[in-house]
Amino acid sequence: MKLYADPKACVGAGLCVLRLPDVFDQDEDDGTVILLRTTPDPAQESTVLNAVKACPTGALRVDR
């Protein structure tokens, strides 16, 4: 699984960070998403997919 984020589409809601703080972070200046890991642990797959679905702007994407 490969994870992608589009900071330009992000509004800084932080739902991804709440779900997986070891994979996602937020920029201190504008709150937009920062990926800490682009290839999450396979055991986190379900939670990653939930975070992607929960993103209100579609700024997150997964390729399998």
PDB file of N, CA, C and O in Angstrom:
ATOM      1  N   MET A   1       0.836  -1.169   0.000  1.00  0.00           N
ATOM      2  CA  MET A   1       0.000   0.000   0.000  1.00  0.00           C
ATOM      3  C   MET A   1       0.886   1.239   0.000  1.00  0.00           C
ATOM      4  O   MET A   1       1.842   1.344   0.751  1.00  0.00           O
ATOM      5  N   LYS A   2       0.549   2.164  -0.860  1.00  0.00           N
ATOM      6  CA  LYS A   2       1.265   3.438  -0.957  1.00  0.00           C
ATOM      7  C   LYS A   2       0.279   4.548  -0.672  1.00  0.00           C
ATOM      8  O   LYS A   2      -0.818   4.584  -1.225  1.00  0.00           O
ATOM      9  N   LEU A   3       0.650   5.459   0.198  1.00  0.00           N
ATOM     10  CA  LEU A   3      -0.226   6.535   0.644  1.00  0.00           C
ATOM     11  C   LEU A   3       0.249   7.857   0.056  1.00  0.00           C
ATOM     12  O   LEU A   3       1.448   8.153   0.049  1.00  0.00           O
ATOM     13  N   TYR A   4      -0.706   8.655  -0.413  1.00  0.00           N
ATOM     14  CA  TYR A   4      -0.411   9.960  -0.997  1.00  0.00           C
ATOM     15  C   TYR A   4      -1.280  11.018  -0.317  1.00  0.00           C
ATOM     16  O   TYR A   4      -2.405  10.734   0.085  1.00  0.00           O
ATOM     17  N   ALA A   5      -0.756  12.218  -0.223  1.00  0.00           N
ATOM     18  CA  ALA A   5      -1.517  13.338   0.333  1.00  0.00           C
ATOM     19  C   ALA A   5      -1.308  14.569  -0.541  1.00  0.00           C
ATOM     20  O   ALA A   5      -0.215  14.810  -1.035  1.00  0.00           O
ATOM     21  N   ASP A   6      -2.376  15.331  -0.706  1.00  0.00           N
ATOM     22  CA  ASP A   6      -2.325  16.576  -1.459  1.00  0.00           C
ATOM     23  C   ASP A   6      -2.550  17.728  -0.484  1.00  0.00           C
ATOM     24  O   ASP A   6      -3.690  18.072  -0.166  1.00  0.00           O
ATOM     25  N   PRO A   7      -1.465  18.329   0.017  1.00  0.00           N
ATOM     26  CA  PRO A   7      -1.605  19.424   0.980  1.00  0.00           C
ATOM     27  C   PRO A   7      -2.408  20.607   0.445  1.00  0.00           C
ATOM     28  O   PRO A   7      -3.038  21.321   1.215  1.00  0.00           O
ATOM     29  N   LYS A   8      -2.427  20.800  -0.871  1.00  0.00           N
ATOM     30  CA  LYS A   8      -3.178  21.917  -1.452  1.00  0.00           C
ATOM     31  C   LYS A   8      -4.689  21.704  -1.319  1.00  0.00           C
ATOM     32  O   LYS A   8      -5.443  22.657  -1.250  1.00  0.00           O
ATOM     33  N   ALA A   9      -5.109  20.435  -1.281  1.00  0.00           N
ATOM     34  CA  ALA A   9      -6.535  20.120  -1.134  1.00  0.00           C
ATOM     35  C   ALA A   9      -6.952  20.043   0.334  1.00  0.00           C
ATOM     36  O   ALA A   9      -8.128  20.101   0.651  1.00  0.00           O
ATOM     37  N   CYS A  10      -5.990  19.925   1.222  1.00  0.00           N
ATOM     38  CA  CYS A  10      -6.252  19.746   2.651  1.00  0.00           C
ATOM     39  C   CYS A  10      -6.736  21.055   3.283  1.00  0.00           C
ATOM     40  O   CYS A  10      -6.221  22.126   2.995  1.00  0.00           O
ATOM     41  N   VAL A  11      -7.735  20.922   4.182  1.00  0.00           N
ATOM     42  CA  VAL A  11      -8.232  22.090   4.917  1.00  0.00           C
ATOM     43  C   VAL A  11      -7.827  22.041   6.389  1.00  0.00           C
ATOM     44  O   VAL A  11      -8.245  22.876   7.173  1.00  0.00           O
ATOM     45  N   GLY A  12      -7.043  21.037   6.768  1.00  0.00           N
ATOM     46  CA  GLY A  12      -6.535  20.964   8.126  1.00  0.00           C
ATOM     47  C   GLY A  12      -7.522  20.460   9.157  1.00  0.00           C
ATOM     48  O   GLY A  12      -7.404  20.796  10.338  1.00  0.00           O
ATOM     49  N   ALA A  13      -8.485  19.646   8.742  1.00  0.00           N
ATOM     50  CA  ALA A  13      -9.471  19.118   9.690  1.00  0.00           C
ATOM     51  C   ALA A  13      -8.820  18.215  10.741  1.00  0.00           C
ATOM     52  O   ALA A  13      -9.277  18.144  11.868  1.00  0.00           O
ATOM     53  N   GLY A  14      -7.760  17.522  10.366  1.00  0.00           N
ATOM     54  CA  GLY A  14      -7.003  16.712  11.321  1.00  0.00           C
ATOM     55  C   GLY A  14      -7.587  15.357  11.644  1.00  0.00           C
ATOM     56  O   GLY A  14      -7.102  14.679  12.554  1.00  0.00           O
ATOM     57  N   LEU A  15      -8.605  14.920  10.916  1.00  0.00           N
ATOM     58  CA  LEU A  15      -9.198  13.609  11.187  1.00  0.00           C
ATOM     59  C   LEU A  15      -8.193  12.479  10.973  1.00  0.00           C
ATOM     60  O   LEU A  15      -8.196  11.493  11.715  1.00  0.00           O
ATOM     61  N   CYS A  16      -7.327  12.639  10.001  1.00  0.00           N
ATOM     62  CA  CYS A  16      -6.317  11.610   9.730  1.00  0.00           C
ATOM     63  C   CYS A  16      -5.326  11.512  10.891  1.00  0.00           C
ATOM     64  O   CYS A  16      -4.952  10.414  11.319  1.00  0.00           O
ATOM     65  N   VAL A  17      -4.928  12.646  11.424  1.00  0.00           N
ATOM     66  CA  VAL A  17      -3.978  12.678  12.544  1.00  0.00           C
ATOM     67  C   VAL A  17      -4.589  12.040  13.785  1.00  0.00           C
ATOM     68  O   VAL A  17      -3.908  11.311  14.513  1.00  0.00           O
ATOM     69  N   LEU A  18      -5.859  12.276  14.010  1.00  0.00           N
ATOM     70  CA  LEU A  18      -6.535  11.663  15.157  1.00  0.00           C
ATOM     71  C   LEU A  18      -6.558  10.141  15.044  1.00  0.00           C
ATOM     72  O   LEU A  18      -6.459   9.441  16.044  1.00  0.00           O
ATOM     73  N   ARG A  19      -6.685   9.634  13.824  1.00  0.00           N
ATOM     74  CA  ARG A  19      -6.748   8.185  13.617  1.00  0.00           C
ATOM     75  C   ARG A  19      -5.370   7.530  13.652  1.00  0.00           C
ATOM     76  O   ARG A  19      -5.214   6.453  14.196  1.00  0.00           O
ATOM     77  N   LEU A  20      -4.385   8.165  13.035  1.00  0.00           N
ATOM     78  CA  LEU A  20      -3.049   7.567  12.919  1.00  0.00           C
ATOM     79  C   LEU A  20      -1.954   8.624  13.083  1.00  0.00           C
ATOM     80  O   LEU A  20      -1.334   9.047  12.111  1.00  0.00           O
ATOM     81  N   PRO A  21      -1.670   9.020  14.303  1.00  0.00           N
ATOM     82  CA  PRO A  21      -0.659  10.056  14.509  1.00  0.00           C
ATOM     83  C   PRO A  21       0.766   9.612  14.170  1.00  0.00           C
ATOM     84  O   PRO A  21       1.643  10.456  14.040  1.00  0.00           O
ATOM     85  N   ASP A  22       0.982   8.313  13.990  1.00  0.00           N
ATOM     86  CA  ASP A  22       2.309   7.856  13.586  1.00  0.00           C
ATOM     87  C   ASP A  22       2.465   7.824  12.064  1.00  0.00           C
ATOM     88  O   ASP A  22       3.554   7.598  11.548  1.00  0.00           O
ATOM     89  N   VAL A  23       1.379   8.087  11.333  1.00  0.00           N
ATOM     90  CA  VAL A  23       1.422   8.122   9.867  1.00  0.00           C
ATOM     91  C   VAL A  23       1.196   9.545   9.348  1.00  0.00           C
ATOM     92  O   VAL A  23       1.819   9.960   8.385  1.00  0.00           O
ATOM     93  N   PHE A  24       0.301  10.285  10.011  1.00  0.00           N
ATOM     94  CA  PHE A  24      -0.060  11.631   9.583  1.00  0.00           C
ATOM     95  C   PHE A  24       0.338  12.659  10.634  1.00  0.00           C
ATOM     96  O   PHE A  24       0.319  12.386  11.822  1.00  0.00           O
ATOM     97  N   ASP A  25       0.650  13.850  10.150  1.00  0.00           N
ATOM     98  CA  ASP A  25       0.887  14.996  11.033  1.00  0.00           C
ATOM     99  C   ASP A  25       0.309  16.217  10.332  1.00  0.00           C
ATOM    100  O   ASP A  25      -0.156  16.121   9.195  1.00  0.00           O
ATOM    101  N   GLN A  26       0.351  17.355  11.013  1.00  0.00           N
ATOM    102  CA  GLN A  26      -0.140  18.593  10.431  1.00  0.00           C
ATOM    103  C   GLN A  26       0.948  19.654  10.475  1.00  0.00           C
ATOM    104  O   GLN A  26       1.693  19.748  11.456  1.00  0.00           O
ATOM    105  N   ASP A  27       1.010  20.438   9.409  1.00  0.00           N
ATOM    106  CA  ASP A  27       1.944  21.553   9.320  1.00  0.00           C
ATOM    107  C   ASP A  27       1.631  22.550  10.428  1.00  0.00           C
ATOM    108  O   ASP A  27       0.470  22.887  10.658  1.00  0.00           O
ATOM    109  N   GLU A  28       2.637  23.004  11.121  1.00  0.00           N
ATOM    110  CA  GLU A  28       2.440  23.939  12.232  1.00  0.00           C
ATOM    111  C   GLU A  28       1.909  25.295  11.777  1.00  0.00           C
ATOM    112  O   GLU A  28       1.247  25.989  12.544  1.00  0.00           O
ATOM    113  N   ASP A  29       2.209  25.679  10.557  1.00  0.00           N
ATOM    114  CA  ASP A  29       1.789  26.995  10.073  1.00  0.00           C
ATOM    115  C   ASP A  29       0.333  27.026   9.604  1.00  0.00           C
ATOM    116  O   ASP A  29      -0.425  27.912   9.983  1.00  0.00           O
ATOM    117  N   ASP A  30      -0.045  26.060   8.762  1.00  0.00           N
ATOM    118  CA  ASP A  30      -1.395  26.127   8.181  1.00  0.00           C
ATOM    119  C   ASP A  30      -2.268  24.912   8.480  1.00  0.00           C
ATOM    120  O   ASP A  30      -3.415  24.853   8.057  1.00  0.00           O
ATOM    121  N   GLY A  31      -1.733  23.916   9.186  1.00  0.00           N
ATOM    122  CA  GLY A  31      -2.526  22.754   9.581  1.00  0.00           C
ATOM    123  C   GLY A  31      -2.722  21.708   8.513  1.00  0.00           C
ATOM    124  O   GLY A  31      -3.425  20.723   8.738  1.00  0.00           O
ATOM    125  N   THR A  32      -2.118  21.892   7.350  1.00  0.00           N
ATOM    126  CA  THR A  32      -2.306  20.911   6.286  1.00  0.00           C
ATOM    127  C   THR A  32      -1.548  19.624   6.580  1.00  0.00           C
ATOM    128  O   THR A  32      -0.596  19.594   7.353  1.00  0.00           O
ATOM    129  N   VAL A  33      -1.991  18.572   5.931  1.00  0.00           N
ATOM    130  CA  VAL A  33      -1.479  17.229   6.179  1.00  0.00           C
ATOM    131  C   VAL A  33      -0.010  17.085   5.777  1.00  0.00           C
ATOM    132  O   VAL A  33       0.443  17.641   4.775  1.00  0.00           O
ATOM    133  N   ILE A  34       0.708  16.323   6.599  1.00  0.00           N
ATOM    134  CA  ILE A  34       2.078  15.915   6.321  1.00  0.00           C
ATOM    135  C   ILE A  34       2.117  14.406   6.507  1.00  0.00           C
ATOM    136  O   ILE A  34       1.654  13.892   7.533  1.00  0.00           O
ATOM    137  N   LEU A  35       2.638  13.700   5.529  1.00  0.00           N
ATOM    138  CA  LEU A  35       2.792  12.252   5.659  1.00  0.00           C
ATOM    139  C   LEU A  35       4.099  11.942   6.372  1.00  0.00           C
ATOM    140  O   LEU A  35       5.158  12.383   5.948  1.00  0.00           O
ATOM    141  N   LEU A  36       4.002  11.189   7.444  1.00  0.00           N
ATOM    142  CA  LEU A  36       5.204  10.741   8.145  1.00  0.00           C
ATOM    143  C   LEU A  36       5.730   9.451   7.532  1.00  0.00           C
ATOM    144  O   LEU A  36       6.917   9.165   7.617  1.00  0.00           O
ATOM    145  N   ARG A  37       4.823   8.676   6.929  1.00  0.00           N
ATOM    146  CA  ARG A  37       5.192   7.435   6.235  1.00  0.00           C
ATOM    147  C   ARG A  37       4.292   7.269   5.019  1.00  0.00           C
ATOM    148  O   ARG A  37       3.081   7.363   5.137  1.00  0.00           O
ATOM    149  N   THR A  38       4.883   7.008   3.876  1.00  0.00           N
ATOM    150  CA  THR A  38       4.091   6.789   2.666  1.00  0.00           C
ATOM    151  C   THR A  38       3.730   5.322   2.479  1.00  0.00           C
ATOM    152  O   THR A  38       2.867   4.999   1.676  1.00  0.00           O
ATOM    153  N   THR A  39       4.392   4.449   3.212  1.00  0.00           N
ATOM    154  CA  THR A  39       4.063   3.027   3.170  1.00  0.00           C
ATOM    155  C   THR A  39       3.777   2.545   4.592  1.00  0.00           C
ATOM    156  O   THR A  39       4.680   2.072   5.285  1.00  0.00           O
ATOM    157  N   PRO A  40       2.533   2.703   5.031  1.00  0.00           N
ATOM    158  CA  PRO A  40       2.171   2.303   6.388  1.00  0.00           C
ATOM    159  C   PRO A  40       2.328   0.801   6.599  1.00  0.00           C
ATOM    160  O   PRO A  40       2.321   0.011   5.649  1.00  0.00           O
ATOM    161  N   ASP A  41       2.416   0.421   7.835  1.00  0.00           N
ATOM    162  CA  ASP A  41       2.490  -0.979   8.226  1.00  0.00           C
ATOM    163  C   ASP A  41       1.235  -1.696   7.727  1.00  0.00           C
ATOM    164  O   ASP A  41       0.135  -1.163   7.840  1.00  0.00           O
ATOM    165  N   PRO A  42       1.381  -2.899   7.174  1.00  0.00           N
ATOM    166  CA  PRO A  42       0.210  -3.643   6.689  1.00  0.00           C
ATOM    167  C   PRO A  42      -0.869  -3.842   7.760  1.00  0.00           C
ATOM    168  O   PRO A  42      -2.053  -3.904   7.443  1.00  0.00           O
ATOM    169  N   ALA A  43      -0.491  -3.904   9.001  1.00  0.00           N
ATOM    170  CA  ALA A  43      -1.467  -4.068  10.081  1.00  0.00           C
ATOM    171  C   ALA A  43      -2.345  -2.828  10.242  1.00  0.00           C
ATOM    172  O   ALA A  43      -3.417  -2.894  10.850  1.00  0.00           O
ATOM    173  N   GLN A  44      -1.925  -1.702   9.682  1.00  0.00           N
ATOM    174  CA  GLN A  44      -2.680  -0.447   9.785  1.00  0.00           C
ATOM    175  C   GLN A  44      -3.594  -0.219   8.587  1.00  0.00           C
ATOM    176  O   GLN A  44      -4.262   0.807   8.513  1.00  0.00           O
ATOM    177  N   GLU A  45      -3.647  -1.165   7.676  1.00  0.00           N
ATOM    178  CA  GLU A  45      -4.376  -0.968   6.426  1.00  0.00           C
ATOM    179  C   GLU A  45      -5.824  -0.513   6.652  1.00  0.00           C
ATOM    180  O   GLU A  45      -6.278   0.462   6.054  1.00  0.00           O
ATOM    181  N   SER A  46      -6.537  -1.165   7.506  1.00  0.00           N
ATOM    182  CA  SER A  46      -7.936  -0.823   7.755  1.00  0.00           C
ATOM    183  C   SER A  46      -8.067   0.604   8.285  1.00  0.00           C
ATOM    184  O   SER A  46      -8.930   1.371   7.833  1.00  0.00           O
ATOM    185  N   THR A  47      -7.219   0.982   9.214  1.00  0.00           N
ATOM    186  CA  THR A  47      -7.277   2.319   9.791  1.00  0.00           C
ATOM    187  C   THR A  47      -6.876   3.377   8.774  1.00  0.00           C
ATOM    188  O   THR A  47      -7.471   4.458   8.725  1.00  0.00           O
ATOM    189  N   VAL A  48      -5.891   3.078   7.940  1.00  0.00           N
ATOM    190  CA  VAL A  48      -5.484   4.002   6.878  1.00  0.00           C
ATOM    191  C   VAL A  48      -6.642   4.224   5.908  1.00  0.00           C
ATOM    192  O   VAL A  48      -6.957   5.362   5.544  1.00  0.00           O
ATOM    193  N   LEU A  49      -7.290   3.149   5.500  1.00  0.00           N
ATOM    194  CA  LEU A  49      -8.417   3.267   4.571  1.00  0.00           C
ATOM    195  C   LEU A  49      -9.555   4.077   5.192  1.00  0.00           C
ATOM    196  O   LEU A  49     -10.194   4.885   4.508  1.00  0.00           O
ATOM    197  N   ASN A  50      -9.794   3.901   6.478  1.00  0.00           N
ATOM    198  CA  ASN A  50     -10.817   4.693   7.166  1.00  0.00           C
ATOM    199  C   ASN A  50     -10.437   6.170   7.206  1.00  0.00           C
ATOM    200  O   ASN A  50     -11.290   7.042   7.046  1.00  0.00           O
ATOM    201  N   ALA A  51      -9.169   6.458   7.418  1.00  0.00           N
ATOM    202  CA  ALA A  51      -8.701   7.845   7.424  1.00  0.00           C
ATOM    203  C   ALA A  51      -8.877   8.485   6.049  1.00  0.00           C
ATOM    204  O   ALA A  51      -9.295   9.642   5.941  1.00  0.00           O
ATOM    205  N   VAL A  52      -8.563   7.732   5.009  1.00  0.00           N
ATOM    206  CA  VAL A  52      -8.710   8.239   3.641  1.00  0.00           C
ATOM    207  C   VAL A  52     -10.183   8.540   3.358  1.00  0.00           C
ATOM    208  O   VAL A  52     -10.521   9.594   2.819  1.00  0.00           O
ATOM    209  N   LYS A  53     -11.059   7.635   3.743  1.00  0.00           N
ATOM    210  CA  LYS A  53     -12.501   7.842   3.529  1.00  0.00           C
ATOM    211  C   LYS A  53     -13.040   9.014   4.344  1.00  0.00           C
ATOM    212  O   LYS A  53     -13.964   9.702   3.919  1.00  0.00           O
ATOM    213  N   ALA A  54     -12.478   9.244   5.523  1.00  0.00           N
ATOM    214  CA  ALA A  54     -12.969  10.295   6.410  1.00  0.00           C
ATOM    215  C   ALA A  54     -12.503  11.691   6.008  1.00  0.00           C
ATOM    216  O   ALA A  54     -13.057  12.683   6.478  1.00  0.00           O
ATOM    217  N   CYS A  55     -11.512  11.776   5.151  1.00  0.00           N
ATOM    218  CA  CYS A  55     -10.985  13.085   4.760  1.00  0.00           C
ATOM    219  C   CYS A  55     -12.076  13.890   4.059  1.00  0.00           C
ATOM    220  O   CYS A  55     -12.591  13.469   3.019  1.00  0.00           O
ATOM    221  N   PRO A  56     -12.426  15.055   4.605  1.00  0.00           N
ATOM    222  CA  PRO A  56     -13.541  15.826   4.045  1.00  0.00           C
ATOM    223  C   PRO A  56     -13.273  16.429   2.667  1.00  0.00           C
ATOM    224  O   PRO A  56     -14.219  16.784   1.966  1.00  0.00           O
ATOM    225  N   THR A  57     -12.012  16.526   2.275  1.00  0.00           N
ATOM    226  CA  THR A  57     -11.709  17.148   0.976  1.00  0.00           C
ATOM    227  C   THR A  57     -11.131  16.166  -0.040  1.00  0.00           C
ATOM    228  O   THR A  57     -10.820  16.559  -1.157  1.00  0.00           O
ATOM    229  N   GLY A  58     -10.934  14.916   0.363  1.00  0.00           N
ATOM    230  CA  GLY A  58     -10.341  13.945  -0.559  1.00  0.00           C
ATOM    231  C   GLY A  58      -8.867  14.180  -0.789  1.00  0.00           C
ATOM    232  O   GLY A  58      -8.330  13.829  -1.844  1.00  0.00           O
ATOM    233  N   ALA A  59      -8.193  14.778   0.180  1.00  0.00           N
ATOM    234  CA  ALA A  59      -6.770  15.090   0.032  1.00  0.00           C
ATOM    235  C   ALA A  59      -5.883  13.861   0.181  1.00  0.00           C
ATOM    236  O   ALA A  59      -4.692  13.928  -0.111  1.00  0.00           O
ATOM    237  N   LEU A  60      -6.453  12.733   0.619  1.00  0.00           N
ATOM    238  CA  LEU A  60      -5.684  11.512   0.812  1.00  0.00           C
ATOM    239  C   LEU A  60      -6.066  10.477  -0.231  1.00  0.00           C
ATOM    240  O   LEU A  60      -7.229  10.366  -0.618  1.00  0.00           O
ATOM    241  N   ARG A  61      -5.061   9.694  -0.643  1.00  0.00           N
ATOM    242  CA  ARG A  61      -5.293   8.658  -1.663  1.00  0.00           C
ATOM    243  C   ARG A  61      -4.395   7.471  -1.352  1.00  0.00           C
ATOM    244  O   ARG A  61      -3.280   7.635  -0.855  1.00  0.00           O
ATOM    245  N   VAL A  62      -4.888   6.271  -1.662  1.00  0.00           N
ATOM    246  CA  VAL A  62      -4.122   5.042  -1.449  1.00  0.00           C
ATOM    247  C   VAL A  62      -4.070   4.271  -2.752  1.00  0.00           C
ATOM    248  O   VAL A  62      -5.082   4.143  -3.444  1.00  0.00           O
ATOM    249  N   ASP A  63      -2.899   3.751  -3.084  1.00  0.00           N
ATOM    250  CA  ASP A  63      -2.740   2.799  -4.183  1.00  0.00           C
ATOM    251  C   ASP A  63      -2.302   1.480  -3.572  1.00  0.00           C
ATOM    252  O   ASP A  63      -1.429   1.459  -2.705  1.00  0.00           O
ATOM    253  N   ARG A  64      -2.920   0.425  -4.012  1.00  0.00           N
ATOM    254  CA  ARG A  64      -2.527  -0.904  -3.512  1.00  0.00           C
ATOM    255  C   ARG A  64      -1.825  -1.689  -4.566  1.00  0.00           C
ATOM    256  O   ARG A  64      -1.977  -1.570  -5.695  1.00  0.00           O
TER     257      ARG A  64
END
